[in-house]
Coordinates of C-alpha atoms in Angstrom, one line a residue:
M1 CA 23.2 108.6 9.4
D2 CA 21.8 105.5 11.3
V3 CA 24.5 105.9 14.0
T4 CA 23.4 109.5 14.6
S5 CA 19.6 108.3 14.8
G6 CA 20.8 105.8 17.2
I7 CA 22.6 108.1 19.3
R8 CA 19.7 110.7 19.2
A9 CA 17.2 107.7 20.1
R10 CA 19.5 106.6 23.1
R11 CA 19.9 110.2 24.6
A12 CA 16.1 110.8 24.2
W13 CA 15.5 107.4 26.0
L14 CA 18.0 108.4 28.6
S15 CA 16.1 111.7 29.4
W16 CA 13.0 110.0 29.5
E17 CA 14.3 107.4 32.0
W18 CA 15.9 110.4 34.1
L19 CA 12.5 112.3 33.9
K20 CA 10.3 109.6 35.3
G21 CA 12.7 108.7 38.0
P22 CA 12.5 105.2 39.7
E23 CA 9.1 105.1 39.8
R24 CA 6.8 103.2 37.2
W25 CA 5.4 106.0 34.7
T26 CA 3.0 104.5 32.0
R27 CA 1.5 106.6 29.2
A28 CA -1.8 106.8 31.1
E29 CA 0.2 108.4 34.0
V30 CA 1.9 110.9 31.5
V31 CA -1.5 111.9 30.1
K32 CA -2.9 112.2 33.7
D33 CA -0.1 114.6 34.6
C34 CA -0.6 116.6 31.7
A35 CA -4.3 116.9 32.1
T36 CA -3.7 118.1 35.7
A37 CA -1.1 120.5 34.5
A38 CA -3.8 121.9 32.1
V39 CA -6.3 122.2 34.6
L40 CA -4.2 123.9 37.2
A41 CA -3.1 126.3 34.5
L42 CA -6.8 127.2 33.5
L43 CA -7.6 127.5 37.0
G44 CA -4.7 129.8 37.6
L45 CA -5.6 132.2 34.7
P46 CA -8.2 134.1 36.6
L47 CA -5.9 134.5 39.6
E48 CA -3.2 136.2 37.0
E49 CA -6.1 138.1 35.2
L50 CA -7.0 139.8 38.9
T51 CA -3.6 141.1 39.1
G52 CA -3.5 142.4 35.7
G53 CA -1.1 140.5 34.3
A54 CA 0.2 140.9 30.6
W55 CA 0.0 138.1 28.0
W56 CA 3.3 137.0 28.9
R57 CA 2.8 136.5 32.4
H58 CA 0.0 134.2 31.7
T59 CA 2.3 132.2 29.3
L60 CA 5.1 132.1 31.8
A61 CA 2.8 130.8 34.4
V62 CA 1.6 128.0 32.1
V63 CA 4.8 126.8 31.1
S64 CA 6.1 126.8 34.7
V65 CA 2.9 124.7 35.9
V66 CA 3.6 122.3 33.2
L67 CA 7.4 121.8 33.8
L68 CA 6.7 121.7 37.6
T69 CA 4.1 119.0 37.1
L70 CA 6.0 116.7 34.8
L71 CA 9.6 117.2 37.2
R72 CA 7.9 116.7 40.2
R73 CA 8.5 112.9 40.3
R74 CA 12.2 113.4 39.7
L75 CA 13.0 116.4 41.5
P76 CA 10.3 116.4 44.6
A77 CA 12.5 118.9 46.8
G78 CA 13.3 121.2 44.0
T79 CA 10.0 121.5 42.4
L80 CA 8.6 122.4 45.8
V81 CA 11.0 125.1 46.4
A82 CA 10.6 126.3 42.8
G83 CA 7.2 126.3 43.1
A84 CA 7.1 128.4 46.3
V85 CA 9.3 131.0 44.6
I86 CA 7.3 131.3 41.3
S87 CA 4.0 131.0 42.9
G88 CA 5.0 134.5 44.8
V89 CA 5.9 136.1 41.4
L90 CA 3.1 134.7 39.3
P91 CA -0.1 134.2 40.9
G92 CA -1.3 132.2 37.9
A93 CA 1.2 129.4 38.9
F94 CA -0.2 129.3 42.8
L95 CA -2.3 126.3 42.7
V96 CA 0.5 124.0 41.5
T97 CA 2.0 124.4 44.9
I98 CA -0.7 122.4 46.3
L99 CA 0.1 119.4 43.8
L100 CA 4.0 120.0 44.3
A101 CA 3.4 119.8 48.1
W102 CA 1.4 116.6 48.0
S103 CA 4.0 114.9 45.7
A104 CA 7.3 116.1 47.8
G105 CA 5.3 114.9 51.1
R106 CA 5.5 111.3 50.0
R107 CA 8.8 111.2 47.9
I108 CA 11.0 113.1 49.8
I109 CA 13.1 110.5 51.7
G110 CA 14.0 111.1 55.3
V111 CA 12.4 113.4 57.8
T112 CA 15.2 115.9 57.8
R113 CA 15.4 116.4 54.1
A114 CA 11.6 117.0 54.3
V115 CA 11.9 119.5 56.9
V116 CA 14.8 121.4 55.3
A117 CA 12.9 121.3 52.0
F118 CA 9.5 122.4 53.5
T119 CA 11.4 125.0 55.8
L120 CA 13.2 126.7 52.8
A121 CA 10.2 126.6 50.6
F122 CA 8.4 128.6 53.6
A123 CA 11.1 131.0 54.0
L124 CA 11.3 131.7 50.1
E125 CA 7.5 132.2 49.7
V126 CA 7.3 134.7 52.6
G127 CA 10.3 136.4 51.3
V128 CA 9.1 136.7 47.8
G129 CA 5.8 137.6 48.9
V130 CA 7.0 140.5 51.3
A131 CA 9.4 141.8 48.5
A132 CA 6.6 141.8 45.8
E133 CA 4.1 143.8 48.1
W134 CA 6.7 145.9 50.0
S135 CA 5.4 149.2 48.3
V136 CA 1.8 148.2 48.4
T137 CA 1.1 146.9 52.0
R138 CA 2.6 146.4 55.4
P139 CA 5.4 143.7 55.2
L140 CA 4.0 142.3 58.5
W141 CA 0.5 141.7 57.0
V142 CA 2.1 140.0 53.9
A143 CA 4.1 137.7 56.1
V144 CA 1.2 136.9 58.4
F145 CA -1.1 136.0 55.3
T146 CA 1.5 134.2 53.4
T147 CA 2.3 132.0 56.5
L148 CA -1.2 130.9 56.7
V149 CA -1.7 130.2 53.1
F150 CA 1.5 128.2 53.3
L151 CA 0.1 126.1 56.0
A152 CA -3.2 125.6 54.2
T153 CA -1.9 124.9 50.7
T154 CA 1.7 123.5 51.3
L155 CA 2.3 122.2 54.7
M156 CA -1.0 120.3 55.0
P157 CA -1.1 118.7 51.7
G158 CA 2.5 117.5 52.4
L159 CA 2.0 116.0 55.9
A160 CA -1.3 114.5 54.8
S161 CA 0.5 112.7 51.8
R162 CA 3.6 112.0 54.0
Y163 CA 1.6 110.1 56.6
W164 CA -1.0 108.6 54.4
H165 CA 1.9 107.2 52.1
Q166 CA 3.6 105.7 55.3
R167 CA 0.3 104.3 56.3
R168 CA 0.0 102.5 52.9
T169 CA 3.4 101.2 53.2
L170 CA 2.8 99.8 56.7
L171 CA -0.4 98.1 55.7
H172 CA 1.5 96.7 52.6
A173 CA 4.3 95.4 54.8
L174 CA 1.5 94.1 56.8
Q175 CA 0.1 92.1 54.1
E176 CA 3.4 90.9 52.6
H177 CA 4.4 89.7 56.4
N178 CA 0.7 88.0 56.7
A179 CA 1.5 86.2 53.1
Q180 CA 4.9 85.1 54.4
L181 CA 3.4 83.8 57.6
L182 CA 0.9 81.7 55.7
R183 CA 3.5 80.4 53.2
E184 CA 5.7 79.2 56.4
R185 CA 2.5 77.6 58.0
A186 CA 1.9 75.9 54.8
M187 CA 5.4 74.5 54.8
I188 CA 5.2 73.6 58.5
A189 CA 2.0 71.6 57.7
G190 CA 3.7 69.8 54.7
Q191 CA 6.5 68.8 56.9
A192 CA 4.3 67.5 59.5
R193 CA 2.2 65.5 56.8
L194 CA 5.5 64.3 55.4
R195 CA 6.7 63.1 58.7
E196 CA 3.3 61.3 59.2
R197 CA 3.4 59.8 55.8
Q198 CA 7.0 58.4 56.7
R199 CA 5.6 57.0 59.7
I200 CA 2.7 55.5 57.7
A201 CA 5.1 54.0 55.2
Q202 CA 7.3 52.7 58.0
D203 CA 4.4 50.8 59.7
M204 CA 3.2 49.4 56.3
H205 CA 6.7 48.1 55.6
D206 CA 7.2 46.7 58.7
S207 CA 3.8 44.9 59.3
L208 CA 2.2 44.2 55.8
G209 CA 5.7 43.5 54.3
H210 CA 6.4 40.9 56.8
Q211 CA 3.1 39.1 56.3
L212 CA 3.3 39.3 52.7
A213 CA 6.4 37.9 52.6
L214 CA 5.7 35.0 54.8
I215 CA 2.6 34.4 52.5
S216 CA 5.0 34.4 49.5
V217 CA 7.4 31.9 51.1
H218 CA 4.8 29.5 52.4
T219 CA 3.1 29.5 49.0
G220 CA 6.3 29.1 47.1
A221 CA 7.2 26.0 49.4
L222 CA 3.7 24.8 49.0
E223 CA 4.0 25.0 45.0
V224 CA 6.7 22.4 45.1
D225 CA 5.1 20.1 47.3
P226 CA 4.5 16.8 45.5
A227 CA 1.6 15.8 47.5
L228 CA -0.5 18.6 45.5
T229 CA -2.4 18.0 42.5
D230 CA -1.6 19.9 38.9
R231 CA -4.7 22.0 39.8
Q232 CA -3.9 22.8 43.4
R233 CA -0.4 23.5 42.4
E234 CA -1.7 26.0 39.9
A235 CA -3.9 27.7 42.1
V236 CA -0.9 27.8 44.7
G237 CA 1.0 29.7 41.8
V238 CA -1.7 32.2 41.5
L239 CA -1.7 32.9 45.2
R240 CA 2.1 33.1 45.1
Q241 CA 2.1 35.5 42.1
A242 CA -0.8 37.7 43.9
S243 CA 1.5 37.8 46.9
V244 CA 4.6 39.0 44.8
G245 CA 2.5 41.5 43.0
A246 CA 1.2 42.8 46.6
M247 CA 4.6 43.2 47.6
H248 CA 5.6 45.0 44.6
E249 CA 2.7 47.5 44.9
L250 CA 3.4 47.7 48.8
R251 CA 7.0 48.9 48.1
E252 CA 5.8 51.6 45.5
V253 CA 3.2 52.7 47.8
V254 CA 5.7 52.8 50.6
G255 CA 8.0 54.6 48.4
I256 CA 5.6 57.3 47.3
L257 CA 4.3 57.7 51.0
R258 CA 8.1 58.2 51.9
D259 CA 9.7 60.3 49.2
G260 CA 6.7 61.3 46.9
V261 CA 8.2 59.3 44.2
E262 CA 7.7 55.7 43.0
A263 CA 10.2 53.2 44.2
P264 CA 12.8 52.0 41.9
V265 CA 12.1 48.7 39.7
A266 CA 14.8 45.9 40.5
V267 CA 16.1 44.2 37.6
E268 CA 14.6 41.0 38.5
E269 CA 11.1 42.6 38.9
A270 CA 11.3 43.8 35.2
A271 CA 9.8 40.7 34.1
Q272 CA 6.9 41.2 35.9
P273 CA 3.6 42.1 34.3
A274 CA 3.3 45.5 32.6
A275 CA 2.6 48.4 35.4
R276 CA -0.5 49.1 36.5
G277 CA -2.2 51.0 33.7
V278 CA -4.3 49.7 30.9
A279 CA -1.4 47.7 29.6
G280 CA -2.0 45.6 32.9
I281 CA -5.6 45.1 32.7
G282 CA -5.1 42.0 30.5
G283 CA -2.9 40.4 33.0
V284 CA -5.5 40.9 35.7
V285 CA -8.1 39.5 33.7
E286 CA -5.7 36.4 32.8
A287 CA -5.1 36.1 36.5
A288 CA -8.7 35.7 37.2
R289 CA -9.2 33.4 34.3
A290 CA -6.5 31.2 35.9
A291 CA -8.2 31.2 39.4
G292 CA -11.5 29.9 37.5
T293 CA -13.5 32.8 37.1
D294 CA -15.4 33.3 33.9
V295 CA -13.8 37.1 32.8
G296 CA -14.0 38.3 29.0
L297 CA -12.1 41.3 27.8
R298 CA -13.4 43.7 24.8
V299 CA -11.4 46.6 23.5
T300 CA -13.1 48.8 20.9
G301 CA -12.0 51.9 19.2
T302 CA -8.7 52.8 18.4
P303 CA -6.1 52.7 21.5
R304 CA -4.7 56.0 22.6
P305 CA -2.2 57.1 25.3
L306 CA -3.4 58.3 28.7
A307 CA -2.0 60.6 31.1
P308 CA -0.3 58.6 33.7
A309 CA -2.8 59.3 36.4
C310 CA -5.6 58.5 34.3
D311 CA -3.8 55.4 33.1
H312 CA -3.5 54.4 36.8
A313 CA -7.0 55.2 37.4
A314 CA -8.4 52.7 34.7
F315 CA -6.3 50.0 35.9
R316 CA -7.8 50.6 39.9
I317 CA -11.3 50.8 38.5
V318 CA -11.0 47.2 36.8
Q319 CA -9.1 45.9 39.8
E320 CA -11.7 47.0 42.5
A321 CA -14.6 46.1 40.2
L322 CA -13.3 42.5 39.9
T323 CA -12.5 42.3 43.5
N324 CA -16.2 43.3 44.4
A325 CA -17.5 40.7 41.9
Y326 CA -15.4 37.9 43.7
K327 CA -16.8 39.0 46.9
H328 CA -20.5 39.8 46.3
A329 CA -21.2 37.6 43.2
P330 CA -18.8 34.4 43.4
G331 CA -19.0 32.5 40.2
A332 CA -21.0 35.0 38.1
A333 CA -19.7 35.8 34.7
I334 CA -17.6 39.1 34.4
T335 CA -17.4 41.4 31.4
V336 CA -14.6 43.9 31.0
E337 CA -15.0 46.5 28.3
L338 CA -12.9 49.5 27.2
R339 CA -14.1 51.7 24.7
Y340 CA -11.6 54.3 23.0
E341 CA -14.1 57.3 22.3
D342 CA -13.1 60.7 21.0
D343 CA -12.7 62.6 23.9
S344 CA -12.4 59.9 26.8
L345 CA -11.7 56.2 27.6
V346 CA -14.7 54.3 29.2
V347 CA -14.4 51.4 31.2
E348 CA -17.0 49.5 32.0
I349 CA -17.1 46.0 34.2
A350 CA -20.4 44.2 34.4
N351 CA -21.2 41.1 36.3
G352 CA -24.4 39.1 36.3
P353 CA -26.3 37.6 39.2
A354 CA -24.2 35.1 41.5
A355 CA -24.0 31.8 40.5
A356 CA -23.6 30.5 44.2
A357 CA -25.3 31.5 47.6
E358 CA -23.5 34.7 48.7
P359 CA -21.5 34.3 52.0
G360 CA -22.8 35.3 55.0
E361 CA -20.1 37.7 55.9
V362 CA -18.0 39.4 53.5
V363 CA -14.7 41.4 54.5
S364 CA -15.1 44.6 53.2
G365 CA -13.7 48.1 53.9
G366 CA -16.7 49.8 52.3
Q367 CA -14.3 52.4 50.9
G368 CA -13.5 50.8 47.3
L369 CA -16.0 52.8 45.4
T370 CA -15.8 56.0 47.2
G371 CA -12.2 55.8 46.5
L372 CA -12.5 55.1 42.9
R373 CA -15.2 58.1 42.6
E374 CA -12.3 60.3 44.2
R375 CA -9.5 59.0 42.1
A376 CA -11.7 59.7 38.9
R377 CA -12.6 62.9 40.1
L378 CA -9.0 64.1 40.7
V379 CA -8.1 63.4 37.0
G380 CA -11.2 65.0 35.6
G381 CA -13.2 61.8 35.4
M382 CA -16.3 60.2 36.8
V383 CA -17.2 56.8 38.1
H384 CA -20.9 55.4 38.2
A385 CA -21.9 52.2 40.0
G386 CA -25.0 50.2 40.5
P387 CA -27.3 47.4 39.7
A388 CA -27.5 46.3 36.1
Q389 CA -30.7 45.4 34.2
G390 CA -31.3 41.8 34.5
G391 CA -29.6 41.6 38.0
G392 CA -26.0 41.8 38.7
F393 CA -23.9 45.0 39.2
R394 CA -22.1 47.4 36.8
V395 CA -19.4 49.8 37.3
A396 CA -18.2 52.3 34.6
G397 CA -15.9 55.0 34.7
V398 CA -15.1 57.9 32.0
L399 CA -11.4 59.1 32.2
P400 CA -10.0 62.1 29.8
Y401 CA -7.0 61.3 27.6
G402 CA -4.8 64.1 28.7
A403 CA -5.9 65.1 32.3
E404 CA -3.6 65.5 35.0
P405 CA -4.3 65.1 38.7
A406 CA -6.4 68.1 40.0
G407 CA -4.0 70.7 41.4
A408 CA -0.9 69.3 39.6
A409 CA -0.1 72.6 38.0
A410 CA -0.1 74.4 41.1
R411 CA 2.3 72.1 43.0
G412 CA 6.1 72.5 42.9
P413 CA 8.6 70.2 43.2
G414 CA 8.3 68.3 46.6
D415 CA 4.9 69.8 47.1
D416 CA 2.7 66.8 47.1
F417 CA -0.3 68.3 48.8
G418 CA -0.3 71.6 47.2
Q419 CA 0.6 73.2 50.3
L420 CA 3.1 75.9 49.2
A421 CA 0.3 76.9 46.6
A422 CA -2.5 77.0 49.2
G423 CA -0.5 79.3 51.5
L424 CA -0.3 82.0 48.5
P425 CA -2.9 84.9 48.6
G426 CA -5.4 84.5 45.6
T427 CA -4.9 80.8 45.0
P428 CA -7.5 78.1 45.6
G429 CA -7.4 76.5 49.0
M430 CA -5.8 79.6 50.6
P431 CA -6.9 80.1 54.2
A432 CA -9.6 82.8 55.2
P433 CA -8.2 86.3 54.1
M434 CA -7.0 88.5 57.0
D435 CA -9.5 90.8 58.3
W436 CA -8.1 94.1 57.4
A437 CA -10.8 96.2 59.1
A438 CA -9.5 94.6 62.3
V439 CA -6.0 95.7 61.3
N440 CA -7.1 99.1 60.9
R441 CA -8.9 99.4 64.2
E442 CA -5.5 97.8 65.7
L443 CA -3.4 100.3 64.0
A444 CA -5.8 103.1 65.4
A445 CA -5.5 101.9 68.7
G446 CA -1.7 101.7 68.6
G447 CA -1.7 97.8 69.3
V448 CA 1.4 97.2 67.4
R449 CA 4.5 99.2 68.4
D450 CA 5.2 100.1 64.7
A451 CA 1.6 100.3 63.7
G452 CA 1.1 102.9 66.7
R453 CA 3.8 104.9 65.3
G454 CA 2.3 105.1 62.1
S455 CA -1.3 105.7 63.4
G456 CA 0.2 108.5 65.7
G457 CA 1.8 110.2 62.7
V458 CA -1.4 110.1 60.8
A459 CA -3.2 111.8 63.8
L460 CA -0.4 114.1 64.2
G461 CA -0.7 115.4 60.5
C462 CA -4.4 115.4 60.3
G463 CA -4.3 117.4 63.7
I464 CA -1.6 119.9 62.2
A465 CA -3.8 120.4 59.2
F466 CA -7.0 120.8 60.8
A467 CA -5.5 123.3 63.1
A468 CA -4.2 125.1 60.1
V469 CA -7.6 125.3 58.2
V470 CA -9.2 126.6 61.6
L471 CA -6.5 129.0 62.0
L472 CA -6.9 130.3 58.5
L473 CA -10.6 130.7 58.9
I474 CA -10.0 132.8 61.8
V475 CA -7.6 135.0 60.2
V476 CA -10.0 135.4 57.1
V477 CA -12.9 136.3 59.4
A478 CA -10.6 138.6 61.2
L479 CA -9.4 140.3 58.2
I480 CA -13.0 141.0 56.8
A481 CA -13.8 142.4 60.1
L482 CA -10.8 144.4 60.3
L483 CA -11.6 145.7 56.7
A484 CA -15.1 146.4 57.6
S485 CA -13.9 148.4 60.8
S486 CA -11.1 150.2 59.1
A487 CA -13.5 151.2 56.1
D488 CA -14.5 154.5 57.8
N489 CA -10.8 155.4 58.3
A490 CA -9.9 154.8 54.5
Y491 CA -12.8 156.2 52.4
I492 CA -14.0 160.0 52.0
A493 CA -16.3 161.6 49.7
P494 CA -15.4 164.0 46.6
E495 CA -17.2 166.7 48.5
E496 CA -14.7 166.3 51.3
Y497 CA -11.6 166.6 49.2
D498 CA -13.0 169.6 47.6
R499 CA -13.5 171.6 50.8
V500 CA -9.9 171.2 51.6
H501 CA -7.6 174.1 50.2
V502 CA -4.0 174.2 49.8
G503 CA -2.3 176.4 52.5
Q504 CA -4.6 175.0 55.6
S505 CA -2.9 174.1 58.8
E506 CA -2.0 170.5 59.1
G507 CA -4.0 170.2 62.3
E508 CA -7.1 171.5 60.6
V509 CA -7.0 169.3 57.7
R510 CA -6.1 166.1 59.6
G511 CA -9.0 167.0 61.9
A512 CA -11.4 167.2 59.2
L513 CA -10.5 164.0 57.6
P514 CA -10.1 160.3 58.6
N515 CA -6.5 159.4 60.0
G516 CA -5.8 156.9 57.1
D517 CA -4.7 153.9 59.2
S518 CA -6.2 151.0 57.2
I519 CA -4.7 148.2 55.4
M520 CA -6.7 149.4 52.3
T521 CA -4.6 152.6 52.0
S522 CA -1.4 151.1 52.9
G523 CA 1.2 152.4 50.5
M524 CA -1.1 154.3 48.4
D525 CA 0.7 157.7 49.4
R526 CA 3.7 156.3 47.3
K527 CA 2.1 155.8 44.3
G528 CA 0.7 158.6 41.6
P529 CA 2.8 161.7 41.0
V530 CA 6.0 162.3 42.9
R531 CA 5.7 163.9 46.3
P532 CA 6.9 167.3 47.5
M533 CA 10.4 167.2 48.8
G534 CA 10.5 166.7 52.5
S535 CA 6.7 166.3 52.8
S536 CA 4.6 163.8 54.7
C537 CA 1.2 162.5 52.8
L538 CA -2.0 160.9 54.0
A539 CA -3.7 158.7 51.3
L540 CA -7.5 158.3 51.4
L541 CA -9.6 156.4 48.9
S542 CA -12.6 158.0 47.2
S543 CA -16.1 156.5 48.0
E544 CA -16.9 156.8 43.9
Q545 CA -14.6 154.4 42.6
P546 CA -13.9 154.4 38.8
G547 CA -14.0 150.8 38.1
L548 CA -13.7 147.2 39.4
N549 CA -10.2 146.9 38.8
K550 CA -9.1 150.7 39.7
D551 CA -8.8 152.7 43.0
R552 CA -9.1 156.7 42.8
V553 CA -6.9 158.1 45.5
F554 CA -6.9 161.5 47.2
R555 CA -3.3 162.6 48.6
F556 CA -3.0 165.1 51.0
C557 CA 0.9 166.3 51.4
F558 CA 2.0 168.4 54.6
K559 CA 5.1 170.3 55.2
D560 CA 6.1 172.7 57.9
G561 CA 2.9 172.4 59.4
K562 CA 0.8 173.3 56.3
L563 CA -1.0 171.5 53.4
V564 CA 1.3 172.2 50.6
E565 CA -0.3 169.8 47.9
K566 CA -3.4 167.8 47.3
Q567 CA -3.5 165.3 44.3
T568 CA -6.1 162.8 43.1
Y569 CA -5.1 160.1 40.9
E570 CA -6.2 156.4 40.0
V571 CA -4.2 153.4 40.7
E572 CA -4.5 149.9 39.2
Q573 CA -5.6 147.4 41.7
G574 CA -2.5 145.0 42.5
E575 CA 0.1 147.2 41.3

């Protein structure tokens, strides 16, 4: 039982997949298609009623509209041809041809297939219309009128849909091309920056590395000089350790600039103080104390791990604040405090007033505090620097525990500057979007070869559609004028019918009556009672009609130059 149910479910799923075709067909679109079919079916009921259709014709028209609407995605050409045939037989399904033409115009692949499909639909629609109205009116009139209707209700929506879809496809291709150009431009900019970083790294390595190496060598040699006192030897050792640490930092910075990753740590360097993070703050404080500066370190709260970027930022804040204190307040006591609060780490460095006179010239780049603020901002924190109460200076930073550098989520491997993400539409940092109004104007002007073909096709389709509408209006006006002018040739009063008697000569009768040369009486002589054998008949309409859906016909039949029969009968309109 389960296997049978599974097979049935699979068949139903396969049929559903076949029905929706290659397009994405959601439940909302299914509901929209069903609602559209219902509206078209309801609008077609009055057309079927005007022709006096029976209930089964109404039902068949509704079913046809629903089926053609649902199948138009999978079989655009087939439904177009079927709709042309069905609309000629069932007037209630006539309006669905507009929807089928619109759908076929954008879904039929290839110009040749589209031309064949629309030509076949036109031939069948005209042929079915002529066959259905053969006994009612002249075939030429039916062919002309059906052709104009086909132009207005089938060809015009098909052309408009096809070229509108092609225009959308072209604009979408332009958008994708623009996005690709933005990505390529971002990649080129990233490569240019990477080359510049490598150049800067090489310059730093060649210049600063050489100078720091000289400082390390000379301080190492000075440290073992027997002429120095213990106090001097200790100070020289601090300088040597500082130069070695500076070389390690320079190597890491050069590695980051060159490859985007930290430089590997050698085995002999592993014994150096902890990495530049919260764990390394104690070593910085101890080095300052060894240099003779009064520095105190206080830690409150429960220590918690920080994200690498925040950990490094905390170390840099302490390092930069101590450097500023050395420069601007030499000899002053310094306090370093780390407070582990619930949601962030607070790093505070405060120093008192300078114990000695401030030197006249202090070497400073003026970018230290600015760099700290930017570093903290990138990890979601903040830095405040300013005078403290009672004199001195205070630097405080607030750093979150789990923050990552701004834009890290958007960066991919090897994308240090976020350039790849910046090149994607809809992402922060993207260049100004393209002016699509200007693109539309360029397409209309034919500035691009492919775009010119698309805009020319749209203009051609709109021109054909406009010409078809104008031609249809002209024909409708001409038909109205023709009907009005031919009304005198189609109607007689009942009194005129009564004055004519059987046995009168054909010339006398035709001279007293209109000639009946009117589209309104076309085919009326073949309706009603059987005509006398070998006779020719003249059918006219009564000026007094029995109802809205009926016509009263006066028929006069002639044979051998005499009137042999006259009949009056009623005909349902549309028969």
